[in-house]
PDB file of C-alpha atoms in Angstrom:
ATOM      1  CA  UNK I   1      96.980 117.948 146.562  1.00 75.00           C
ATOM      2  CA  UNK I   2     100.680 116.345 146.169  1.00 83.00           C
ATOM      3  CA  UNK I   3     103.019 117.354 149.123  1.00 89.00           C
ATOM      4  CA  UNK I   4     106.195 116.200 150.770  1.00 94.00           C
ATOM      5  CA  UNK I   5     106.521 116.737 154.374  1.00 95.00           C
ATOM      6  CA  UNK I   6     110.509 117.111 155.695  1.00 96.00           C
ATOM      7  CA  UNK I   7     109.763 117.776 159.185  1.00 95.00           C
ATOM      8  CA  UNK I   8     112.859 118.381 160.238  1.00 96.00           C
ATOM      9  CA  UNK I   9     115.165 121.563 159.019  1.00 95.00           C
ATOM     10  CA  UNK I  10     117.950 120.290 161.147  1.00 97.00           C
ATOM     11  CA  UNK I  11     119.530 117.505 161.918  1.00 98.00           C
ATOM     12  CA  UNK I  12     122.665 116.971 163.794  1.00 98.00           C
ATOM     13  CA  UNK I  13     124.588 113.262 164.325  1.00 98.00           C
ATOM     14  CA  UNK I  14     127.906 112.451 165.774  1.00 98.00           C
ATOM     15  CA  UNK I  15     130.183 110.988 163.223  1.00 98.00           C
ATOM     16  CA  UNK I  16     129.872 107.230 163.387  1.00 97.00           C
ATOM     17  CA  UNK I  17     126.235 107.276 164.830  1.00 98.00           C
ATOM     18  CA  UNK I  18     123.527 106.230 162.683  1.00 97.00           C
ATOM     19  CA  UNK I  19     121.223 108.781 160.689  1.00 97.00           C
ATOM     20  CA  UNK I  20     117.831 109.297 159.787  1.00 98.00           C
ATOM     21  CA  UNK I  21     116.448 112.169 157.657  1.00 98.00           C
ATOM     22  CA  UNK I  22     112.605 111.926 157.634  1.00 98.00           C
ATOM     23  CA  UNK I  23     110.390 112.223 154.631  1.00 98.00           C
ATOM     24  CA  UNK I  24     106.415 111.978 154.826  1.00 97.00           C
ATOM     25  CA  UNK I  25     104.377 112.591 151.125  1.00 95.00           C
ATOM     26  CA  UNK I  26     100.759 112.666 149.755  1.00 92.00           C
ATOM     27  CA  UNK I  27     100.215 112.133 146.026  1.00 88.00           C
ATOM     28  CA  UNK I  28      97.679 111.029 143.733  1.00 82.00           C
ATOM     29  CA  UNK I  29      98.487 107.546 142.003  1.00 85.00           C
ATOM     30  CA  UNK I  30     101.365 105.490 142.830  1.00 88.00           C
ATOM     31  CA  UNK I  31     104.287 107.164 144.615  1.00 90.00           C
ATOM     32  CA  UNK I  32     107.619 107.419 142.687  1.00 92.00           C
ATOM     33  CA  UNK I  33     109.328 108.594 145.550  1.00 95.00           C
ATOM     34  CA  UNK I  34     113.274 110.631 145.401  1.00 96.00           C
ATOM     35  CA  UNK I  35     116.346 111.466 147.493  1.00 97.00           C
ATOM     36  CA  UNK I  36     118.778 114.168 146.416  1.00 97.00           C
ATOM     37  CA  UNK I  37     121.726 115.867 148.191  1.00 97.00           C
ATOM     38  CA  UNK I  38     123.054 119.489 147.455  1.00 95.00           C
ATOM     39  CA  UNK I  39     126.620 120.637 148.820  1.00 92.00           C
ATOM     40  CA  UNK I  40     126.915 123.936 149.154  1.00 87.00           C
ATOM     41  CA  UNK I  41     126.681 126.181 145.799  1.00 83.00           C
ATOM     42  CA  UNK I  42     125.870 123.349 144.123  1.00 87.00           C
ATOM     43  CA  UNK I  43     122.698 121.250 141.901  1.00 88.00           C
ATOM     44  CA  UNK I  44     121.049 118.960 143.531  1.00 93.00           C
ATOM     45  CA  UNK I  45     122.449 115.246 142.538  1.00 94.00           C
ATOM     46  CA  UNK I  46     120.673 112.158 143.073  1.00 95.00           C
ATOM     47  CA  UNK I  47     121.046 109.655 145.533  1.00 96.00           C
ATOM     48  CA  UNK I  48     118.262 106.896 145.255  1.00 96.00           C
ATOM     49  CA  UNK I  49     114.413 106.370 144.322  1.00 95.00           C
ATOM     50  CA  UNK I  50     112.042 103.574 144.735  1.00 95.00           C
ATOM     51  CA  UNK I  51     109.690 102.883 141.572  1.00 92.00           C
ATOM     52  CA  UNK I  52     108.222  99.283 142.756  1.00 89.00           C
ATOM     53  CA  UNK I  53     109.371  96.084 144.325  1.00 89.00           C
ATOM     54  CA  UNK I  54     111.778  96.088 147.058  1.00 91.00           C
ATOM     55  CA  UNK I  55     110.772  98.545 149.949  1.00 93.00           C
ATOM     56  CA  UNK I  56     114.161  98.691 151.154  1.00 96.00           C
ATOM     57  CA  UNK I  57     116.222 100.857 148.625  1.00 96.00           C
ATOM     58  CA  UNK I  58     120.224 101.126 148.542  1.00 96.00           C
ATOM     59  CA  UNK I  59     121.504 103.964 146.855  1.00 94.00           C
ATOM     60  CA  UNK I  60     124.950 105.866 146.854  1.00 90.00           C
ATOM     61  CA  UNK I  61     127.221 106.342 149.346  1.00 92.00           C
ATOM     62  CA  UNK I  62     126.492 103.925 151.308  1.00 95.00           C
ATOM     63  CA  UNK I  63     122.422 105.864 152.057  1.00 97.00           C
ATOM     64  CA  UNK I  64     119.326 103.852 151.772  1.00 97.00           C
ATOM     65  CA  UNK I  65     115.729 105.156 152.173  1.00 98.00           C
ATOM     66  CA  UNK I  66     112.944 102.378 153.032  1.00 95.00           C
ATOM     67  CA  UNK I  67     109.588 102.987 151.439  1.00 96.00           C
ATOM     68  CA  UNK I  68     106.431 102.107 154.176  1.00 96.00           C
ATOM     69  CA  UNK I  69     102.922 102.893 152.234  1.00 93.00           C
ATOM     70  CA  UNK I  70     100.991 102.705 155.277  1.00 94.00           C
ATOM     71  CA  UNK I  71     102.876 105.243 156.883  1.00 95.00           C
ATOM     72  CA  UNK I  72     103.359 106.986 153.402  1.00 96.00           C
ATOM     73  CA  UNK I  73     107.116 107.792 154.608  1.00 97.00           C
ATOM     74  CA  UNK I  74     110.669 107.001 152.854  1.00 98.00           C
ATOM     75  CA  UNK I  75     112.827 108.001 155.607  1.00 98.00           C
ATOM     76  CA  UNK I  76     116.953 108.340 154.129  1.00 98.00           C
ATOM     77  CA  UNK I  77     119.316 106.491 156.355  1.00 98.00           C
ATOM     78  CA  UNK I  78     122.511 105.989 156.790  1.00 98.00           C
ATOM     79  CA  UNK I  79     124.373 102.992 159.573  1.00 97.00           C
ATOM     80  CA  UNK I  80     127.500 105.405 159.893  1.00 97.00           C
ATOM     81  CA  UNK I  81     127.200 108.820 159.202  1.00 97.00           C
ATOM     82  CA  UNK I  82     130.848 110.774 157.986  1.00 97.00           C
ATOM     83  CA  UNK I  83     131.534 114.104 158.192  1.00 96.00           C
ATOM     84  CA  UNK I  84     131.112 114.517 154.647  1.00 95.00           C
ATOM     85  CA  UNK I  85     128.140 113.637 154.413  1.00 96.00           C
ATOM     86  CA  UNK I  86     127.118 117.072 155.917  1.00 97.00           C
ATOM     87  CA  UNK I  87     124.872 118.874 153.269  1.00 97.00           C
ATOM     88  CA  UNK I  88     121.214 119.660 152.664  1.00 96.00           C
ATOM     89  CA  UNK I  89     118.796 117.127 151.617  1.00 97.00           C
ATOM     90  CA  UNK I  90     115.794 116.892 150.001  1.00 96.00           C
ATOM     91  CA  UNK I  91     113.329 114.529 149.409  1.00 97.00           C
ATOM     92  CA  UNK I  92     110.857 114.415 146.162  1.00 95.00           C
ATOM     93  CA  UNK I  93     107.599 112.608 144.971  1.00 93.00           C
ATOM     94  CA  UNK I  94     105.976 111.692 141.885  1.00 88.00           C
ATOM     95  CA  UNK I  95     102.789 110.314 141.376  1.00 80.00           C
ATOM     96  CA  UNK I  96     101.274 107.500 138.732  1.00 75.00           C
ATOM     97  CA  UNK I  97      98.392 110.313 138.174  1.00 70.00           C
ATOM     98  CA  UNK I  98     100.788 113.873 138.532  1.00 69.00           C
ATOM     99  CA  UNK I  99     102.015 114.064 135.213  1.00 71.00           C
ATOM    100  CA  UNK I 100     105.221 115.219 134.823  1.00 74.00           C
ATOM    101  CA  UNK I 101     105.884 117.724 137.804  1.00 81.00           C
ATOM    102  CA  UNK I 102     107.937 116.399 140.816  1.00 86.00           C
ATOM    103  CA  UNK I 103     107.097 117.764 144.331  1.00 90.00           C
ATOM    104  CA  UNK I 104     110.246 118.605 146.746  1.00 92.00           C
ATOM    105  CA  UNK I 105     110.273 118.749 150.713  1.00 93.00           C
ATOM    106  CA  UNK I 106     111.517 121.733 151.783  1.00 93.00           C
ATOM    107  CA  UNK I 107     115.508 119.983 152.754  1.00 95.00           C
ATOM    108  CA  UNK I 108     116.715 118.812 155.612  1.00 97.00           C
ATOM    109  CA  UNK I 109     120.234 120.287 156.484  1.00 96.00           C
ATOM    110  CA  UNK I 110     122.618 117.266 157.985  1.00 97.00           C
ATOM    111  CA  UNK I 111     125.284 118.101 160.057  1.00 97.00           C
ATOM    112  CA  UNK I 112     127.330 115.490 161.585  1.00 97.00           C
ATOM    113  CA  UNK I 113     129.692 116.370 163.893  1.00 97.00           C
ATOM    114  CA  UNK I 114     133.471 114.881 164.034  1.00 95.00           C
TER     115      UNK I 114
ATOM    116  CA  UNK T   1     129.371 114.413 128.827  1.00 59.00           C
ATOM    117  CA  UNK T   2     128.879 117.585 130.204  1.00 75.00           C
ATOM    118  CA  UNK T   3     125.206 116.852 131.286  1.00 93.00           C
ATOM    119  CA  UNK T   4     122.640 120.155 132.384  1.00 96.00           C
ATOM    120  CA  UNK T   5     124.364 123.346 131.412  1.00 96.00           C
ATOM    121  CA  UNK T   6     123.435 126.786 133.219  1.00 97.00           C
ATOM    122  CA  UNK T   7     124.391 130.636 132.154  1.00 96.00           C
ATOM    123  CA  UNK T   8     125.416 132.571 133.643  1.00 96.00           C
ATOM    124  CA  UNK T   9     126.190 131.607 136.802  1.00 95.00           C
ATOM    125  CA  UNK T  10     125.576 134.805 138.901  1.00 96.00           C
ATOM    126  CA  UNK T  11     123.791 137.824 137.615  1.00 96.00           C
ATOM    127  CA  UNK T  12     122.935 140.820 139.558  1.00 97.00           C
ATOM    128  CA  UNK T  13     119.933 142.565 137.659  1.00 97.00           C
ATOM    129  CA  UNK T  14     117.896 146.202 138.502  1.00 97.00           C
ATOM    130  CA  UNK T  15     114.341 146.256 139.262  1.00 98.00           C
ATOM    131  CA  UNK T  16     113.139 146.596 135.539  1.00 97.00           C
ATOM    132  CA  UNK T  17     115.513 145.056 133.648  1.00 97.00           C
ATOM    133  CA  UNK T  18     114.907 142.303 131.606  1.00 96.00           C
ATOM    134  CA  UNK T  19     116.926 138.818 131.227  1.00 96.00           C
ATOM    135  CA  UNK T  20     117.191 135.349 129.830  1.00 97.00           C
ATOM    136  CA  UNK T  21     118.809 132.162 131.654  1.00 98.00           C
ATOM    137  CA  UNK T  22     120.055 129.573 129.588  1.00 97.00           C
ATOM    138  CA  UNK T  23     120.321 125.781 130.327  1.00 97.00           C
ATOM    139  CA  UNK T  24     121.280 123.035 127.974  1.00 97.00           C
ATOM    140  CA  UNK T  25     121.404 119.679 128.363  1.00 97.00           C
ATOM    141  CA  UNK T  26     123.448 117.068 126.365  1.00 95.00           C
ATOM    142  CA  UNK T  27     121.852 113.224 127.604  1.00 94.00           C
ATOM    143  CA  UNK T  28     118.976 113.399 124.766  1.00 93.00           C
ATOM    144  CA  UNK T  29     116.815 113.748 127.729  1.00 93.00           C
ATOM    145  CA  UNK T  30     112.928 114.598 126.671  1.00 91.00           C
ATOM    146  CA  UNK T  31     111.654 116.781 129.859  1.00 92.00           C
ATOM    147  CA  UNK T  32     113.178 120.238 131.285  1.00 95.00           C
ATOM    148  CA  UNK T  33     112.496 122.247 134.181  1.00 95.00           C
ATOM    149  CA  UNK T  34     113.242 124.920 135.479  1.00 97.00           C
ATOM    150  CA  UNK T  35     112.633 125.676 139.635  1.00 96.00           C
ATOM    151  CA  UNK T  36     113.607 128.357 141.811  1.00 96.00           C
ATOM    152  CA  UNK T  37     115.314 127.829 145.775  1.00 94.00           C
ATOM    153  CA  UNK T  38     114.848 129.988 148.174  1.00 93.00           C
ATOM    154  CA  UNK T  39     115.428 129.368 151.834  1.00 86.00           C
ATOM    155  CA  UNK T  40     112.976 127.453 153.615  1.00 83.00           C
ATOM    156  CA  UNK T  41     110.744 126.995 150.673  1.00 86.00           C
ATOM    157  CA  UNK T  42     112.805 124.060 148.605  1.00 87.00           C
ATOM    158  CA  UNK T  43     112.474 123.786 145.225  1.00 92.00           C
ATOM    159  CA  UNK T  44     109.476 125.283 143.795  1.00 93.00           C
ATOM    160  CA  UNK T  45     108.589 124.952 139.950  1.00 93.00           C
ATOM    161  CA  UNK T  46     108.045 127.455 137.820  1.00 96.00           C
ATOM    162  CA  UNK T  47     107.922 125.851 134.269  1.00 96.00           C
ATOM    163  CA  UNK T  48     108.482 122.259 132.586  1.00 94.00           C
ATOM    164  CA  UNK T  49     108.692 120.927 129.068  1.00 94.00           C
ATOM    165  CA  UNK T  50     107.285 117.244 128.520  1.00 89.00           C
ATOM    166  CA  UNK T  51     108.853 117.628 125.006  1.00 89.00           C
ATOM    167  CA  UNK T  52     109.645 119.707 122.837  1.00 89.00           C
ATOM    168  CA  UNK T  53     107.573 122.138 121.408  1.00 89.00           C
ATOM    169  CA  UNK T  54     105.860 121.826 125.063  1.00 92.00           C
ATOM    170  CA  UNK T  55     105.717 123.950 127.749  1.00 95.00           C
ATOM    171  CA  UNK T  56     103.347 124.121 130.810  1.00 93.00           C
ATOM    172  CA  UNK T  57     103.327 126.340 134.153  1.00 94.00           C
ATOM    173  CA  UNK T  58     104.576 125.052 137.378  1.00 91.00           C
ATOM    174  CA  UNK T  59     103.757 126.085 140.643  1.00 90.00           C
ATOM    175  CA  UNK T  60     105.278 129.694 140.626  1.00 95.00           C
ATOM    176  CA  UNK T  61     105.435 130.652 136.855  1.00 97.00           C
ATOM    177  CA  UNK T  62     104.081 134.565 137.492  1.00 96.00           C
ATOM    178  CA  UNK T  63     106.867 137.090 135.984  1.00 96.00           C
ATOM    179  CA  UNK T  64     108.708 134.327 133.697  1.00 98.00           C
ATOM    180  CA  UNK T  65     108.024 132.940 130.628  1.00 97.00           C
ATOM    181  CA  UNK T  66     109.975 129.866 128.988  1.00 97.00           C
ATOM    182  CA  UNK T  67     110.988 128.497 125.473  1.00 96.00           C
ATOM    183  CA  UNK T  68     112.388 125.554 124.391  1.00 96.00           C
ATOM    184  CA  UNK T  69     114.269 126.108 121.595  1.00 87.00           C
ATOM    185  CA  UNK T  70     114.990 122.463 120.403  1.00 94.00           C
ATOM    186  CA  UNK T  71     115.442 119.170 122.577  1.00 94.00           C
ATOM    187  CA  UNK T  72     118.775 120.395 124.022  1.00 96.00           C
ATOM    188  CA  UNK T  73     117.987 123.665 125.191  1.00 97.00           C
ATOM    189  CA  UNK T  74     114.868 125.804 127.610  1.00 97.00           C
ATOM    190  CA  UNK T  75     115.395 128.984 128.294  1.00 97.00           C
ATOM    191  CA  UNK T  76     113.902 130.799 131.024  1.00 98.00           C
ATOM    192  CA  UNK T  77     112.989 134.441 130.810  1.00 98.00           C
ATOM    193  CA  UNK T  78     112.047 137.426 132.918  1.00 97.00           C
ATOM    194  CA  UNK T  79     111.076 140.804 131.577  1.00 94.00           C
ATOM    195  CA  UNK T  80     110.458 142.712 134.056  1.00 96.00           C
ATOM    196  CA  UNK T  81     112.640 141.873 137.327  1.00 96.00           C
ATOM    197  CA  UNK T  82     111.646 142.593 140.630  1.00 97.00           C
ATOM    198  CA  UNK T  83     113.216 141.819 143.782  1.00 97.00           C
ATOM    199  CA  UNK T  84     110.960 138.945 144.440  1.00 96.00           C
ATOM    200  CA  UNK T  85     112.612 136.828 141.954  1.00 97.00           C
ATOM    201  CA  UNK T  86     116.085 137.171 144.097  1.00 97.00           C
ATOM    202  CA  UNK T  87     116.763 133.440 144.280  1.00 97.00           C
ATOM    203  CA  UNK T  88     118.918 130.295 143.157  1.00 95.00           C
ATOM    204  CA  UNK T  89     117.519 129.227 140.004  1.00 97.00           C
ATOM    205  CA  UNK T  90     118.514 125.274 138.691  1.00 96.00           C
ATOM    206  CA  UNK T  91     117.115 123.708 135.552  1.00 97.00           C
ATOM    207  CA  UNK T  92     116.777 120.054 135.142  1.00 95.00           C
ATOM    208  CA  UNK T  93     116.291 117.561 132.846  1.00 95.00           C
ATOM    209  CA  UNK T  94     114.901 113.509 132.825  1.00 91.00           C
ATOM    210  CA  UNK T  95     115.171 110.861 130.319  1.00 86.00           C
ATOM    211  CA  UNK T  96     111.891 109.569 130.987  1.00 79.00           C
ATOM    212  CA  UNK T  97     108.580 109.681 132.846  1.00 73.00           C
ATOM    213  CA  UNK T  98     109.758 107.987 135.975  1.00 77.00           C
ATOM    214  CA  UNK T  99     114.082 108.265 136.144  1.00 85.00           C
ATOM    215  CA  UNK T 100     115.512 110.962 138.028  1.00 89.00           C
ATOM    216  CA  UNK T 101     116.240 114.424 137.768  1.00 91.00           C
ATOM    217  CA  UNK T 102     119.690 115.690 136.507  1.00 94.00           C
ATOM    218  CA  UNK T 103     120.665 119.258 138.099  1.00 95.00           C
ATOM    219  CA  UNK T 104     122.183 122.333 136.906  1.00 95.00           C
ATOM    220  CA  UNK T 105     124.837 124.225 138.768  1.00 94.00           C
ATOM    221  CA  UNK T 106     122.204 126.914 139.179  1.00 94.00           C
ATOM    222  CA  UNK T 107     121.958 130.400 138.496  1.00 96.00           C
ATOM    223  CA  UNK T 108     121.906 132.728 141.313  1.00 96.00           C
ATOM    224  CA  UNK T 109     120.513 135.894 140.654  1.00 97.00           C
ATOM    225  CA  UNK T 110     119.542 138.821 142.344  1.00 97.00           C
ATOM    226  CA  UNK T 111     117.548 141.919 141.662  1.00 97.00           C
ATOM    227  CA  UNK T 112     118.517 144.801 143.396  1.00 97.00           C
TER     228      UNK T 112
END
């Protein structure tokens, strides 16, 4: 069965500090693997994906997510968090053998603290 | 460009009643969804179209039905509401198999 694991509802970081919002996944095929942000009473918009190649994805605002298949994570980081980038994220998988359906974590709400 | 369009934005319905959300989308994008949020749960799916003239059940698709009309629009139906379907509802749409997801502004909707 596909799945995305967000163990974490809640994470809190002081302003400045580094951040890390985990994401663990199981799908069948080869992982096409998503992060998207959602401010509140908003859509979700997209922040970065990895496909193939580099395991070490930049995306926007300054996030990147690095891709480890043995561990099957892509953990969302960030080296300075800012207040604005409090919000709720989510993580999302597709597989090479899923079809078309994308699989969502269950968010990770990021509060960083001024 | 105004990208994934939602209707209406908030709707309060009665156990019973019947409605129809609308979502268009204006990138020439082949694949719609439509999911439903609900706290703690993320984003579950409750119908997709690969293309049009396509439509196949997601994960939650009991009490809805879908059409899409032409490439630009999927519409997302419920006809008899109960207050299980009380949530934030977003469609989507991709431009192909692997890019990502573009979001409505959601729908939030609840059946008293």
């Amino acid at each position: 069965a596909q799945s995305v694991a967000q163990p974490e509802d809640q994470v809190n970081v002081a302003e400045g500090n580094p951040l890390t919002v985990k994401c663990t996944y199981s799908v069948s095929g080869n992982p096409y693997l998503f992060w998207y942000v959602q401010y509140p009473n908003r859509g979700l918009q997209f922040l970065l994906k990895y496909i193939t190649g580099d395991n070490l994805v930049k995306g926007s605002y300054g996030f990147e997510a690095e891709f480890n298949k043995s561990q099957t994570s892509f953990h969302l980081k960030k080296p300075s968090a800012l207040v604005s980038d409090s919000a709720l994220y989510f993580c999302a998988v597709r597989g090479s053998n899923t079809g078309n359906q994308f699989y969502f974590g269950t968010g990770t709400s990021l509060t960083v603290i001024p | 460009n105004a990208g994934v369009t939602q209707t209406p934005k908030f709707q309060v319905l009665k156990t019973g009643q019947s409605m129809t959300l609308q979502c268009a989308q204006d990138m020439n994008h082949n694949s719609m969804y439509w999911y439903r949020q609900d706290p703690g749960m993320g984003l579950r799916l409750i119908y997709y179209s690969a293309s049009e003239g396509t439509t196949d059940k997601g994960e939650v698709p009991n009490g809805y039905n879908v059409s899409r009309l032409n490439k630009r629009e999927f519409s997302l139906r419920l006809e008899s509401a109960a207050p299980s379907q009380t949530s934030v509802y977003f469609c989507a749409s991709i431009p192909r198999w692997i890019a990502e997801a573009f979001f409505g502004q959601g729908t939030r909707l609840t059946v008293v």
